[in-house]
Short mmCIF file of C-alpha atoms and ligand atoms in Angstrom, two decimals:
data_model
loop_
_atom_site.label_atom_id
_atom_site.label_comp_id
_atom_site.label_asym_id
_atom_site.label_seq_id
_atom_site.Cartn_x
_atom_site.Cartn_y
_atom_site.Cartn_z
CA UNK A 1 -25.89 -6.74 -18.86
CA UNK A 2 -26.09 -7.36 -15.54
CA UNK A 3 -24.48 -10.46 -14.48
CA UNK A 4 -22.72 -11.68 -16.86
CA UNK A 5 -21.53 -15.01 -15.25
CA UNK A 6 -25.14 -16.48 -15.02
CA UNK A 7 -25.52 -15.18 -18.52
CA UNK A 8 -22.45 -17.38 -19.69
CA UNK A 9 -23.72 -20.18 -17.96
CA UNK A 10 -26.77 -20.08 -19.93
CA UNK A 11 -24.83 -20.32 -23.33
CA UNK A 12 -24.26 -23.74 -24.63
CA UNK A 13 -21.45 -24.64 -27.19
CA UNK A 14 -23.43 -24.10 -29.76
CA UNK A 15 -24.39 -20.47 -29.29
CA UNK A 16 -20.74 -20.00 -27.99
CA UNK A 17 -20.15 -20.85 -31.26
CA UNK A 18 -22.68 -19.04 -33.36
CA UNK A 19 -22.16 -16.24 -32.08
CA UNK A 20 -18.65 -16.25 -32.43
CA UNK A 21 -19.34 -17.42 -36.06
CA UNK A 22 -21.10 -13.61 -36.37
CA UNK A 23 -18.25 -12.10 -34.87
CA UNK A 24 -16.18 -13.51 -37.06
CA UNK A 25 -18.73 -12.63 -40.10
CA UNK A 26 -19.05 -8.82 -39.03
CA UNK A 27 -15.23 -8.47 -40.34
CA UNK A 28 -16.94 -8.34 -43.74
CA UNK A 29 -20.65 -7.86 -43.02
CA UNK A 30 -22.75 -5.14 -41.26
CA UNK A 31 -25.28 -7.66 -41.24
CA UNK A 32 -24.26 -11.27 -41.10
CA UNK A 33 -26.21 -13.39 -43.24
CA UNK A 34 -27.44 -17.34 -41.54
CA UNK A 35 -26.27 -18.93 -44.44
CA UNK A 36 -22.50 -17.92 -43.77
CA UNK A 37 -22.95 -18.03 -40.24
CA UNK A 38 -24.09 -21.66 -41.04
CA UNK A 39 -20.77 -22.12 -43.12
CA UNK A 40 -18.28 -21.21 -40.26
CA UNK A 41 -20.02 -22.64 -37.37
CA UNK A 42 -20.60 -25.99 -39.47
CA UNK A 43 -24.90 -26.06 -38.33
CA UNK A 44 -26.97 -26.30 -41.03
CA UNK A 45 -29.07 -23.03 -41.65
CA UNK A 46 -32.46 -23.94 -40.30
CA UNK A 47 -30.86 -24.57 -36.91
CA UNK A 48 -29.35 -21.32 -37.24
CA UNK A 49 -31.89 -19.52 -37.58
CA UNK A 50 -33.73 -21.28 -34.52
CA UNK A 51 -30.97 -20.99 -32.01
CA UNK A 52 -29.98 -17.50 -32.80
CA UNK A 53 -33.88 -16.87 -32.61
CA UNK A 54 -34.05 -17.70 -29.29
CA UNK A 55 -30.51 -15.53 -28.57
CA UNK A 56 -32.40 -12.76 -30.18
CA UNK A 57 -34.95 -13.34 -27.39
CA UNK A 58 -32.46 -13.15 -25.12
CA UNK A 59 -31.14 -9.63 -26.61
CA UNK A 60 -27.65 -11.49 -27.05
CA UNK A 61 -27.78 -10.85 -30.97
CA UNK A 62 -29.69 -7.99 -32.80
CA UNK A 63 -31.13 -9.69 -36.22
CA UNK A 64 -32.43 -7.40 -39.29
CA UNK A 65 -34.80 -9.18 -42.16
CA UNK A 66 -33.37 -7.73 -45.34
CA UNK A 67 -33.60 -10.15 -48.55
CA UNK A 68 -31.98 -12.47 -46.41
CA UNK A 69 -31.59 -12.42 -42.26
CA UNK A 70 -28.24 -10.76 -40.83
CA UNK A 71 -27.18 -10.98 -37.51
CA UNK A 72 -25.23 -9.14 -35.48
CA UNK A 73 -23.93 -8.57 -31.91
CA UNK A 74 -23.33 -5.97 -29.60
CA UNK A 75 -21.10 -5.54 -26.88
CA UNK A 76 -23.07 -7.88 -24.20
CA UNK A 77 -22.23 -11.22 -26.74
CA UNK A 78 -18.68 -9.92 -27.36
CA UNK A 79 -18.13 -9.39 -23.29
CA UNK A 80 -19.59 -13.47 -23.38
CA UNK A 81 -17.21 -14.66 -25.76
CA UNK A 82 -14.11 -12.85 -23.94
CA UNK A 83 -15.16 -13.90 -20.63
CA UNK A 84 -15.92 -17.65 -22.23
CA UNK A 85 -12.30 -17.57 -23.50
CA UNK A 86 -10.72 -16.16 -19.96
CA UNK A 87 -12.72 -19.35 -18.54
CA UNK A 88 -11.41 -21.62 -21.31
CA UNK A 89 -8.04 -20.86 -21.00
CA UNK A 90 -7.99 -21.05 -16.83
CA UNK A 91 -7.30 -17.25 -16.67
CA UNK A 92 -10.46 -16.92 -14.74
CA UNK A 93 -11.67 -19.49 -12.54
CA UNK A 94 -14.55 -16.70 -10.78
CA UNK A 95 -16.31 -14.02 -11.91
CA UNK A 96 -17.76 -11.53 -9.51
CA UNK A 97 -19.62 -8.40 -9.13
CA UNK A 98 -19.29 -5.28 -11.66
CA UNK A 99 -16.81 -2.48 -9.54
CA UNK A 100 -16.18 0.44 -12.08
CA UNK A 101 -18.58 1.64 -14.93
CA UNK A 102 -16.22 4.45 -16.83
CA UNK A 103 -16.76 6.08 -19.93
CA UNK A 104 -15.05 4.46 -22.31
CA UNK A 105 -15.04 0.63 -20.39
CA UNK A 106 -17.33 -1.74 -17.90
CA UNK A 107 -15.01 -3.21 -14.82
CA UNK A 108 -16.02 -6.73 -12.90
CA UNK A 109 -13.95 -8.31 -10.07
CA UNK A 110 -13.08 -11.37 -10.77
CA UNK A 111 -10.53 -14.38 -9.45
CA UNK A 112 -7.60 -16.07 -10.95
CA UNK A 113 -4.20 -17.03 -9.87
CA UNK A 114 -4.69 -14.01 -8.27
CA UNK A 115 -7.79 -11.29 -7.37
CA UNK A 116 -8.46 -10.07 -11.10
CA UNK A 117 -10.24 -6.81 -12.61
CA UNK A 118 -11.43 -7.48 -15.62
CA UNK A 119 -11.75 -4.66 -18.02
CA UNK A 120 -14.17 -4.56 -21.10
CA UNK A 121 -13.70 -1.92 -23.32
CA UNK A 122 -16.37 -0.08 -24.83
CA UNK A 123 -14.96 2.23 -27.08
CA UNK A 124 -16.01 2.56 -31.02
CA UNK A 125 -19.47 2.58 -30.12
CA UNK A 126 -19.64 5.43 -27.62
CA UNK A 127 -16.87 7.79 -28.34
CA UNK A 128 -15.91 8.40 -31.69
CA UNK A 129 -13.08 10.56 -30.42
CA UNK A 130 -11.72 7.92 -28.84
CA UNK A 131 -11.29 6.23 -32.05
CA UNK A 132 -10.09 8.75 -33.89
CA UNK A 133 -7.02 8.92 -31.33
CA UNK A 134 -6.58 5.67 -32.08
CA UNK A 135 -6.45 6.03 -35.59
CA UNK A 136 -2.21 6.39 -34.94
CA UNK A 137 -2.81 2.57 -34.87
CA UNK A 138 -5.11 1.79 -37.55
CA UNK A 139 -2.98 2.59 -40.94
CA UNK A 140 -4.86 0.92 -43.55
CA UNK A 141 -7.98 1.10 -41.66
CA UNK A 142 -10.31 5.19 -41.26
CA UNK A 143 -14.04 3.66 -40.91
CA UNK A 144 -13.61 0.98 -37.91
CA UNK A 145 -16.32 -0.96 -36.99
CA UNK A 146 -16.51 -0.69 -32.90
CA UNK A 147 -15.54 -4.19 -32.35
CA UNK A 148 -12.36 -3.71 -33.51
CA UNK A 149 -11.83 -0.10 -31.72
CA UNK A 150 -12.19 -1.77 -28.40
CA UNK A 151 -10.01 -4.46 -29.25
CA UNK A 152 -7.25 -2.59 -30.40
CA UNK A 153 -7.98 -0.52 -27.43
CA UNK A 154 -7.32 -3.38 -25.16
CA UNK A 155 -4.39 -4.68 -26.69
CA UNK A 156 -3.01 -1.18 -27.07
CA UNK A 157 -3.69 -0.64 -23.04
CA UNK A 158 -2.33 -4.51 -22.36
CA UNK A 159 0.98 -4.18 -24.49
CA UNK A 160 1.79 -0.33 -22.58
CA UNK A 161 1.17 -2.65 -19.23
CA UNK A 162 3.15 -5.04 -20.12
CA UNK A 163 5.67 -2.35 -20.89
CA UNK A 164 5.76 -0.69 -18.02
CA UNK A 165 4.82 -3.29 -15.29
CA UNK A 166 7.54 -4.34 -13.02
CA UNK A 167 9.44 -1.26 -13.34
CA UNK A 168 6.05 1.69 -12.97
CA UNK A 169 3.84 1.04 -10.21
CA UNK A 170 0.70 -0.04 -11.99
CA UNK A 171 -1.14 -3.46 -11.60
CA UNK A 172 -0.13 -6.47 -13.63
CA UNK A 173 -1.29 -7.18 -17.02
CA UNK A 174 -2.68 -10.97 -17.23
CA UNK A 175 -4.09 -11.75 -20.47
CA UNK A 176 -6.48 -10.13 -23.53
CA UNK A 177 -9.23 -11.44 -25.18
CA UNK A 178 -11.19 -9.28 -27.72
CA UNK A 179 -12.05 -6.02 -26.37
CA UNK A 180 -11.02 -7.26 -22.75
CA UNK A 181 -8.30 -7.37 -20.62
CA UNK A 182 -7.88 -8.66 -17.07
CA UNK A 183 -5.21 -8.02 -14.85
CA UNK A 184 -4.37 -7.62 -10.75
CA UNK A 185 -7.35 -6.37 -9.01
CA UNK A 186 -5.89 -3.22 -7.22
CA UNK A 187 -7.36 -3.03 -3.42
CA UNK A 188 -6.56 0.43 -2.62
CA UNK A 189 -9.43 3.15 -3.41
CA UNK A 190 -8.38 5.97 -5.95
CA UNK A 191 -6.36 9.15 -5.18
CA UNK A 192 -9.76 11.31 -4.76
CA UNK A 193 -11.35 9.20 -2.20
CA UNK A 194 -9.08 9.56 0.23
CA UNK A 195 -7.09 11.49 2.37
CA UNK A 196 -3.73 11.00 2.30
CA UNK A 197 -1.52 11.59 5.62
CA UNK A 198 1.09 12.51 3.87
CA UNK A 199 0.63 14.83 0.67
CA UNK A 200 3.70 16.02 -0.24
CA UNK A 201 5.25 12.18 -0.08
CA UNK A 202 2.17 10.98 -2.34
CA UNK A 203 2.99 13.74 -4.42
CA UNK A 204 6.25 13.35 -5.10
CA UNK A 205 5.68 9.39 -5.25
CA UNK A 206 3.03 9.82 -8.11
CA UNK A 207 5.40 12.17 -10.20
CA UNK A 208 8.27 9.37 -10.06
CA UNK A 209 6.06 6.71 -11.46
CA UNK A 210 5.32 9.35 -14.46
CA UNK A 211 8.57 9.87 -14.63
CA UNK A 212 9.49 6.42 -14.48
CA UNK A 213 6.90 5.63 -17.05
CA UNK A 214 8.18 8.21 -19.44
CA UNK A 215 12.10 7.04 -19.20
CA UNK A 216 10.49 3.63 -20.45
CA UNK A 217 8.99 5.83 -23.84
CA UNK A 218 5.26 6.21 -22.22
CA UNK A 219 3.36 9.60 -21.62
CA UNK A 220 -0.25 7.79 -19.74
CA UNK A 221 -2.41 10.61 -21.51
CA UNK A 222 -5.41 10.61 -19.48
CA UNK A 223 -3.84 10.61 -15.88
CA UNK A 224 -6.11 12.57 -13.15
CA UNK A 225 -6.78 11.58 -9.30
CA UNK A 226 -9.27 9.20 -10.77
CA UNK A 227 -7.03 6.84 -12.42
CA UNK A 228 -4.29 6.68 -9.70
CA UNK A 229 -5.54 3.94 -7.06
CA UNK A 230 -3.26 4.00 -3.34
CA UNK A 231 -2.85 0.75 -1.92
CA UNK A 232 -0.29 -0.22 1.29
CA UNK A 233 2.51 -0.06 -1.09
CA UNK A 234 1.76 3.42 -2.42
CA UNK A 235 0.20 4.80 -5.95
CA UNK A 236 -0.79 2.52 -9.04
CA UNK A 237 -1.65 4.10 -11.77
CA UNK A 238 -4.66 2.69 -14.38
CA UNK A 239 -6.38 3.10 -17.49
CA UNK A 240 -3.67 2.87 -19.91
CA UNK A 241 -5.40 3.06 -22.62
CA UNK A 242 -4.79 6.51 -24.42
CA UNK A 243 -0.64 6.05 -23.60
CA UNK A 244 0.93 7.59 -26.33
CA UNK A 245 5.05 7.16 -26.75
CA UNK A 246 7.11 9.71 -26.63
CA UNK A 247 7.95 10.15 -30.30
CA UNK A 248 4.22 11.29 -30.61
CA UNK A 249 3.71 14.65 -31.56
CA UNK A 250 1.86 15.89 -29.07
CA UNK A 251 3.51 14.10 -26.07
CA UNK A 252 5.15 17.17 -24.54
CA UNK A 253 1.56 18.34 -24.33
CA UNK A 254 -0.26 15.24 -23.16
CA UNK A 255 2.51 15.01 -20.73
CA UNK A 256 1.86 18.80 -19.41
CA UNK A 257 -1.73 18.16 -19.38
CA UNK A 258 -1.11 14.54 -16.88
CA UNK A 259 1.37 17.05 -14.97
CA UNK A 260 -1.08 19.61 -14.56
CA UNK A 261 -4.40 17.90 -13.85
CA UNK A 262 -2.26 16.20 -10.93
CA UNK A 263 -0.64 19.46 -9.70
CA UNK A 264 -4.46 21.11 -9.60
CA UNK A 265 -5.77 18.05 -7.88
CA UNK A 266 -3.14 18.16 -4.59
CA UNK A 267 -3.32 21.98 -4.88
CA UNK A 268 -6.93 21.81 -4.85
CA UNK A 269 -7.28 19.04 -2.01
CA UNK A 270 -4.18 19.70 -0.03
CA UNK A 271 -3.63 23.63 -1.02
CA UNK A 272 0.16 22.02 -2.30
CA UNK A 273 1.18 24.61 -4.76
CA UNK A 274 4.18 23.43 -7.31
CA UNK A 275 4.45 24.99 -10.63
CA UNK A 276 4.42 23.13 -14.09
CA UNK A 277 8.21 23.82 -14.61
CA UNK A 278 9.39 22.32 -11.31
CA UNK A 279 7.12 18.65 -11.99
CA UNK A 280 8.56 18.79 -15.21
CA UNK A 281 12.13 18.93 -13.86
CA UNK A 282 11.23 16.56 -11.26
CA UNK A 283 10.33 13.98 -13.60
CA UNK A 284 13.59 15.12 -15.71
CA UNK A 285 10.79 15.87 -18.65
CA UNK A 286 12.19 19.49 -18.82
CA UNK A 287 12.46 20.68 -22.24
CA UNK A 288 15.81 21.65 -23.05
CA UNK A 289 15.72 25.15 -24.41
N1 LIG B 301 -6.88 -3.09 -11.55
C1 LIG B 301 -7.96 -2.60 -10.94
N2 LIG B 301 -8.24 -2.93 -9.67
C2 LIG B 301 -9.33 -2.45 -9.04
N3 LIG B 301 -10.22 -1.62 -9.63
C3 LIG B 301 -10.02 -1.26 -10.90
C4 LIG B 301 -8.88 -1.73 -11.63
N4 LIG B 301 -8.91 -1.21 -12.86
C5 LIG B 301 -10.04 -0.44 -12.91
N5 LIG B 301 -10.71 -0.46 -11.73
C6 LIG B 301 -11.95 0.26 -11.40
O1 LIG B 301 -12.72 0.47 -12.58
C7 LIG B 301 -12.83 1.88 -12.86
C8 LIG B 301 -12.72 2.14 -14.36
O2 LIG B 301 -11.47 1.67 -14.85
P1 LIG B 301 -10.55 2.57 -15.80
O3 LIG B 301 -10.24 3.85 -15.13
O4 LIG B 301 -9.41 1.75 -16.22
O5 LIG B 301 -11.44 2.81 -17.09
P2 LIG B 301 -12.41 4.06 -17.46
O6 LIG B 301 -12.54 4.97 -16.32
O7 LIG B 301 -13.61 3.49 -18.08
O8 LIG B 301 -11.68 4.80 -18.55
P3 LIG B 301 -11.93 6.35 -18.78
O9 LIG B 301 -11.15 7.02 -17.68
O10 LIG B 301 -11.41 6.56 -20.14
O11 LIG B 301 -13.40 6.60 -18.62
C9 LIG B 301 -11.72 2.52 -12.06
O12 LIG B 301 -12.01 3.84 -11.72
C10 LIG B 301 -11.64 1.62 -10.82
O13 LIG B 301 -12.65 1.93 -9.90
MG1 LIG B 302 -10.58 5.85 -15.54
#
């Protein structure tokens, strides 16, 4: 969607709440049917059906005609509900343009107390490798629909933040909603837009925040010069999502593979040439052998 702000502002209360009435439906429906959308939204079915007509119009719900009509939504209604809640609960008071499109998430700017980013997972529906990584999380749970894959996403990437912020340079965590999260906007552009004056110093500063992170239990998982932003202050590291702790089986390996995509970056860029062995001792992640 493309602005999602004037998109809210079209919404009234009632199709806030209908269509959070089908997100709370799709927990036990593919296909959410009016009549129990009508029972936890409290409007009698007729109106239902002629409100979420005219959000069906507006591509905010996708509607099937079985032996009854099911509803449900994709991720533009569940990125209007989170941002509706941010706005309820005065974490966002301004919502700006969209600044990062990834893979696996959309990014907006946005303002609160402070400049926000505001991060909306997209995971579940595009990557199903994604959710099978996440599976370490989802016990009881192997077939999960994507709404709850990019939650759990975002509260998985919110409660490593939390973890780590304060003591690992990365920007602060503010608050969660569904699949989104939105925290300190980070001014800085990332590690491979720029050229840094002094390599071997950003070098070395980027390995003690992965070393700092790992003291704390965290291996990032998915670190690269794109998810390392340099502000005045130095390096902040995003994208949390994939963290793994260090109990997990493959974190000596996830960590190597962080370790290594950095070392081939600043060797690449800045012809900086440090083996694997020496970052690992740097960041005291040595194996003992
Ligand atoms: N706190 C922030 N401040 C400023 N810009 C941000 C912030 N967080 C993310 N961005 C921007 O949004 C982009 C995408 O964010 P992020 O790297 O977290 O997700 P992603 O790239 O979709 O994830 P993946 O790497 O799995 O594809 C970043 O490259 C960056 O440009
Ligand atoms: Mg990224």
């Amino acid at each position: 969607m493309e602005n999602l702000a004037e998109a809210l502002l079209g919404l009234s209360k009632e199709d806030r709440s209908l269509l959070s009435a089908i997100e709370t439906g799709m927990k036990t429906h593919e296909w959410v049917p009016s009549f129990v959308i009508s029972e936890l939204s409290g409007l009698p079915v007729r109106k239902v059906d002629f409100r979420l007509g005219l959000l069906f119009e507006k591509k905010l719900v996708e509607r099937e005609s079985m032996h009854y009509l099911g509803y449900r939504i994709d991720f533009d209604a569940y990125d209007l509900l989170a941002l509706s809640d941010f706005v309820k609960r005065g974490t966002i008071k301004a919502f700006g343009e969209r600044i990062g499109v990834g893979k696996e998430s959309v990014v907006y700017e946005a303002l609160g107390e402070m400049p926000l980013a505001v991060k909306f997972h997209r995971q579940g529906r595009t990557s199903f490798k994604h959710v099978r990584r996440l599976r370490d999380h989802l016990t009881d749970k192997p077939k999960v629909p994507w709404l709850y894959a990019a939650a759990l996403a975002a509260r998985h990437e919110f409660q490593v933040m939390k973890k780590l912020y304060g003591k690992v340079s990365i920007p602060r965590p503010i608050a969660t909603s569904r699949h989104a999260l939105a925290m300190e906007f980070v001014s800085g552009p990332a590690l491979h837009r720029i050229t840094l004056s002094d390599p071997e110093d950003g070098l070395r500063m980027i390995l003690g925040e992965v070393g700092k992170a790992r003291r704390l239990g965290i291996i990032h998982a998915d670190l690269s010069e794109f998810n390392i932003m340099v502000d005045e202050a130095g390096p902040k590291i995003i994208d949390w999502p994939q963290a793994v702790e260090v109990t997990h089986p493959h974190a000596q390996e996830l960590l190597e593979r962080d370790l290594g995509n950095v070392l081939r970056f600043f060797e690449r860029k800045y012809g900086i040439e440090m083996p694997l062995e020496r970052a690992l001792v740097l960041i005291g992640g040595a194996e003992s052998s």
